[in-house]
């Protein structure tokens, strides 16, 4: 619990010394030191010398890794898919962005993505701690299987995180697109200091993510906030990708 608290403080506050972490977290100095050592050993933190002049011996600065560790992001869409690497501090390495046309079959999709992830990791020679995958569809948070993706039917009933993990030997997690946008807004955007907010996604579809009391609202099977597939014009309206007007 203390290790997680220290990591959360540095994630939210940015670069800090051990003394800063102690003040922000309310955790004792020995406990902070032990937690920081564990995070450094795990590659979840990095430290550097302070560049600022101060009286006495300056404390080393702690920060989330930007270049010494990475996570991989995968965005699945009906027309194009994207793969990009990011530091643990959320900084996107946009020069590593790989965007490609969505294949026609699920097996092709998994093979292409898995191959590109492995190539990216091997080329950079930087430890990859995991892969995050987003999809514009209904995702069962219990087993990671997609109920329905109205604009990307090749993934219906599939579990891409499980299939990619088996080919890359990396930890993979699948998140519904609107939920991922909501989490991103809470972590890095305008939602950082807000306890209750709604994030609307109007792109390839229509979705919503909800934070209440500072916590993501998941609901049963992770389907809370799903507002698409609502009939607006029962007579003569445009057809949704799910087959309903």
XYZ file of C-alpha atoms in Angstrom:
245
model
C 0.000 0.000 0.000
C 2.844 2.419 0.864
C 4.627 1.647 -2.400
C 1.461 2.447 -4.335
C 0.945 5.672 -2.376
C 4.484 6.862 -3.123
C 4.030 6.090 -6.813
C 0.705 7.950 -6.908
C 2.237 11.021 -5.241
C 5.075 11.218 -7.769
C 2.684 10.605 -10.649
C 0.390 13.436 -9.547
C 3.008 15.916 -8.316
C 5.835 15.362 -10.764
C 9.538 15.366 -9.922
C 10.108 15.243 -6.144
C 12.800 14.510 -3.586
C 12.318 11.866 -0.918
C 11.623 14.661 1.564
C 8.942 16.055 -0.760
C 7.329 12.621 -1.039
C 7.312 12.313 2.748
C 5.584 15.687 3.140
C 3.022 15.059 0.387
C 2.158 11.525 1.457
C 2.344 11.819 5.234
C 4.408 8.626 5.295
C 7.444 8.361 7.568
C 10.958 8.829 6.157
C 12.067 5.180 6.651
C 8.902 3.892 4.968
C 9.306 6.317 2.040
C 12.938 5.261 1.638
C 11.981 1.582 1.577
C 9.149 2.169 -0.915
C 11.377 4.265 -3.192
C 14.065 1.566 -3.178
C 11.485 -1.033 -4.207
C 10.213 1.184 -7.044
C 13.745 1.920 -8.275
C 14.587 -1.785 -8.292
C 11.404 -2.508 -10.261
C 12.236 0.163 -12.858
C 9.114 2.177 -12.008
C 11.117 5.198 -10.833
C 14.361 6.845 -11.834
C 16.433 9.378 -9.932
C 18.747 12.162 -10.986
C 20.869 14.803 -9.318
C 19.178 18.094 -8.520
C 20.340 21.032 -10.640
C 19.203 23.614 -8.113
C 21.518 25.136 -5.528
C 20.475 24.592 -1.944
C 22.015 24.825 1.503
C 23.338 21.480 2.667
C 23.353 18.263 0.736
C 20.657 18.379 -1.985
C 18.291 15.430 -2.221
C 18.145 13.427 -5.415
C 15.099 13.971 -7.580
C 12.670 11.137 -8.208
C 10.515 10.897 -11.314
C 8.600 8.424 -13.407
C 10.799 7.056 -16.201
C 10.544 8.695 -19.609
C 13.214 6.861 -21.575
C 14.465 4.043 -19.335
C 11.121 2.188 -19.367
C 8.084 2.278 -21.598
C 4.550 1.105 -22.089
C 2.935 0.463 -25.459
C -0.404 1.918 -26.497
C -2.594 0.300 -29.171
C -5.668 2.032 -30.599
C -8.096 -0.106 -32.593
C -10.441 1.728 -34.973
C -12.623 0.741 -37.911
C -10.386 2.423 -40.509
C -6.898 2.719 -39.039
C -5.070 1.314 -36.027
C -2.185 2.969 -34.177
C 0.694 1.787 -32.006
C 2.863 4.162 -29.972
C 5.373 3.967 -27.126
C 5.157 6.136 -24.029
C 7.312 6.793 -20.996
C 5.777 5.952 -17.631
C 5.378 9.700 -17.113
C 2.811 9.779 -19.919
C 5.122 11.389 -22.472
C 4.316 9.970 -25.911
C 7.257 9.129 -28.159
C 5.450 10.357 -31.242
C 8.441 9.636 -33.472
C 7.673 5.964 -32.783
C 4.024 6.241 -33.862
C 2.997 3.492 -36.272
C -0.373 3.925 -38.004
C -1.714 1.336 -40.412
C -4.926 0.415 -42.188
C -7.150 -1.941 -40.194
C -6.923 -5.488 -41.623
C -9.980 -7.339 -42.891
C -9.746 -10.269 -40.472
C -9.191 -10.676 -36.744
C -6.291 -13.095 -37.169
C -4.467 -10.603 -39.402
C -5.114 -7.836 -36.886
C -3.570 -9.784 -34.002
C -0.576 -10.985 -36.013
C 0.237 -7.512 -37.358
C -0.106 -5.784 -33.990
C 1.911 -8.449 -32.160
C 4.695 -8.237 -34.732
C 4.843 -4.451 -34.612
C 4.959 -4.456 -30.799
C 7.844 -6.938 -30.741
C 9.734 -4.956 -33.397
C 9.264 -1.743 -31.433
C 10.500 -3.279 -28.184
C 13.516 -4.940 -29.815
C 14.465 -1.830 -31.785
C 14.364 0.499 -28.787
C 16.067 -1.934 -26.395
C 14.010 -0.370 -23.600
C 12.049 -2.576 -21.198
C 8.341 -2.589 -22.015
C 6.252 -3.022 -18.884
C 2.928 -3.613 -20.589
C 0.505 -2.914 -23.414
C -2.721 -0.928 -23.213
C -5.325 -1.547 -25.926
C -8.430 0.544 -26.597
C -11.406 -0.414 -28.720
C -14.628 1.442 -29.654
C -16.991 -1.239 -28.439
C -18.633 -2.898 -25.462
C -15.965 -4.618 -23.358
C -16.653 -7.149 -20.619
C -14.255 -6.060 -17.876
C -14.498 -9.480 -16.230
C -12.892 -11.503 -19.007
C -11.617 -8.858 -21.459
C -13.894 -10.067 -24.217
C -15.632 -7.642 -26.582
C -19.414 -7.961 -26.587
C -19.915 -5.800 -29.666
C -17.970 -3.252 -31.714
C -20.520 -1.743 -34.087
C -17.931 -0.248 -36.417
C -15.325 -3.001 -36.075
C -17.155 -6.321 -36.210
C -14.014 -8.421 -36.703
C -13.369 -8.112 -32.943
C -16.891 -9.084 -31.822
C -16.659 -11.866 -29.243
C -12.855 -11.705 -29.220
C -10.309 -11.014 -26.452
C -7.456 -9.150 -28.197
C -5.503 -8.448 -24.996
C -5.323 -12.173 -24.244
C -4.316 -13.032 -27.804
C -1.648 -10.315 -28.059
C -0.239 -11.214 -24.634
C 0.203 -14.831 -25.716
C 2.246 -13.721 -28.745
C 4.363 -10.990 -27.122
C 4.786 -12.332 -23.570
C 3.816 -8.871 -22.303
C 1.103 -7.911 -19.844
C -1.832 -6.586 -21.883
C -5.034 -4.883 -20.820
C -8.089 -4.005 -22.929
C -10.080 -0.861 -22.135
C -13.166 0.541 -23.818
C -12.243 3.672 -25.779
C -14.489 6.110 -23.882
C -13.229 4.759 -20.566
C -9.610 5.170 -21.625
C -10.234 8.774 -22.676
C -11.880 9.442 -19.327
C -8.927 7.932 -17.426
C -6.501 9.982 -19.508
C -8.416 13.180 -18.759
C -8.324 12.378 -15.045
C -4.609 11.589 -15.030
C -3.209 14.223 -17.386
C -5.976 16.631 -18.410
C -8.689 18.945 -17.136
C -10.075 16.290 -14.794
C -7.021 16.169 -12.530
C -8.509 18.405 -9.852
C -12.140 17.384 -10.400
C -13.886 14.629 -8.440
C -17.017 14.343 -10.597
C -17.065 14.724 -14.365
C -18.284 13.153 -17.599
C -16.160 12.755 -20.721
C -18.054 12.508 -24.017
C -16.438 10.883 -27.040
C -17.892 11.807 -30.423
C -15.526 10.361 -33.024
C -16.047 7.056 -34.814
C -18.976 6.476 -32.473
C -20.646 8.022 -29.449
C -19.555 7.072 -25.939
C -19.147 8.369 -22.413
C -16.876 7.832 -19.409
C -17.841 8.843 -15.862
C -15.850 9.771 -12.756
C -17.757 10.165 -9.505
C -16.249 10.803 -6.095
C -12.808 10.640 -7.672
C -13.384 7.062 -8.862
C -14.092 5.656 -12.302
C -17.674 4.430 -12.534
C -17.457 0.938 -14.031
C -20.871 -0.581 -13.428
C -21.743 -4.185 -14.143
C -19.232 -5.788 -16.531
C -17.628 -2.342 -17.031
C -20.520 -1.010 -19.120
C -21.408 2.084 -17.060
C -21.669 5.260 -19.129
C -22.559 3.447 -22.335
C -25.014 5.760 -24.056
C -24.727 4.606 -27.652
C -27.263 2.297 -29.311
C -30.156 4.467 -28.149
C -32.924 4.773 -30.733
C -33.389 8.445 -31.613
C -35.673 8.182 -34.656
C -37.574 4.874 -34.707
C -39.069 5.635 -38.116
C -36.683 6.327 -40.966
C -33.582 7.034 -38.876
C -30.069 6.092 -39.947
C -28.997 2.552 -39.159
C -26.372 1.949 -36.492
C -23.568 -0.515 -37.109
C -25.293 -2.881 -34.665
C -28.268 -3.137 -37.056
C -30.788 -0.989 -35.152
C -32.102 2.455 -36.213
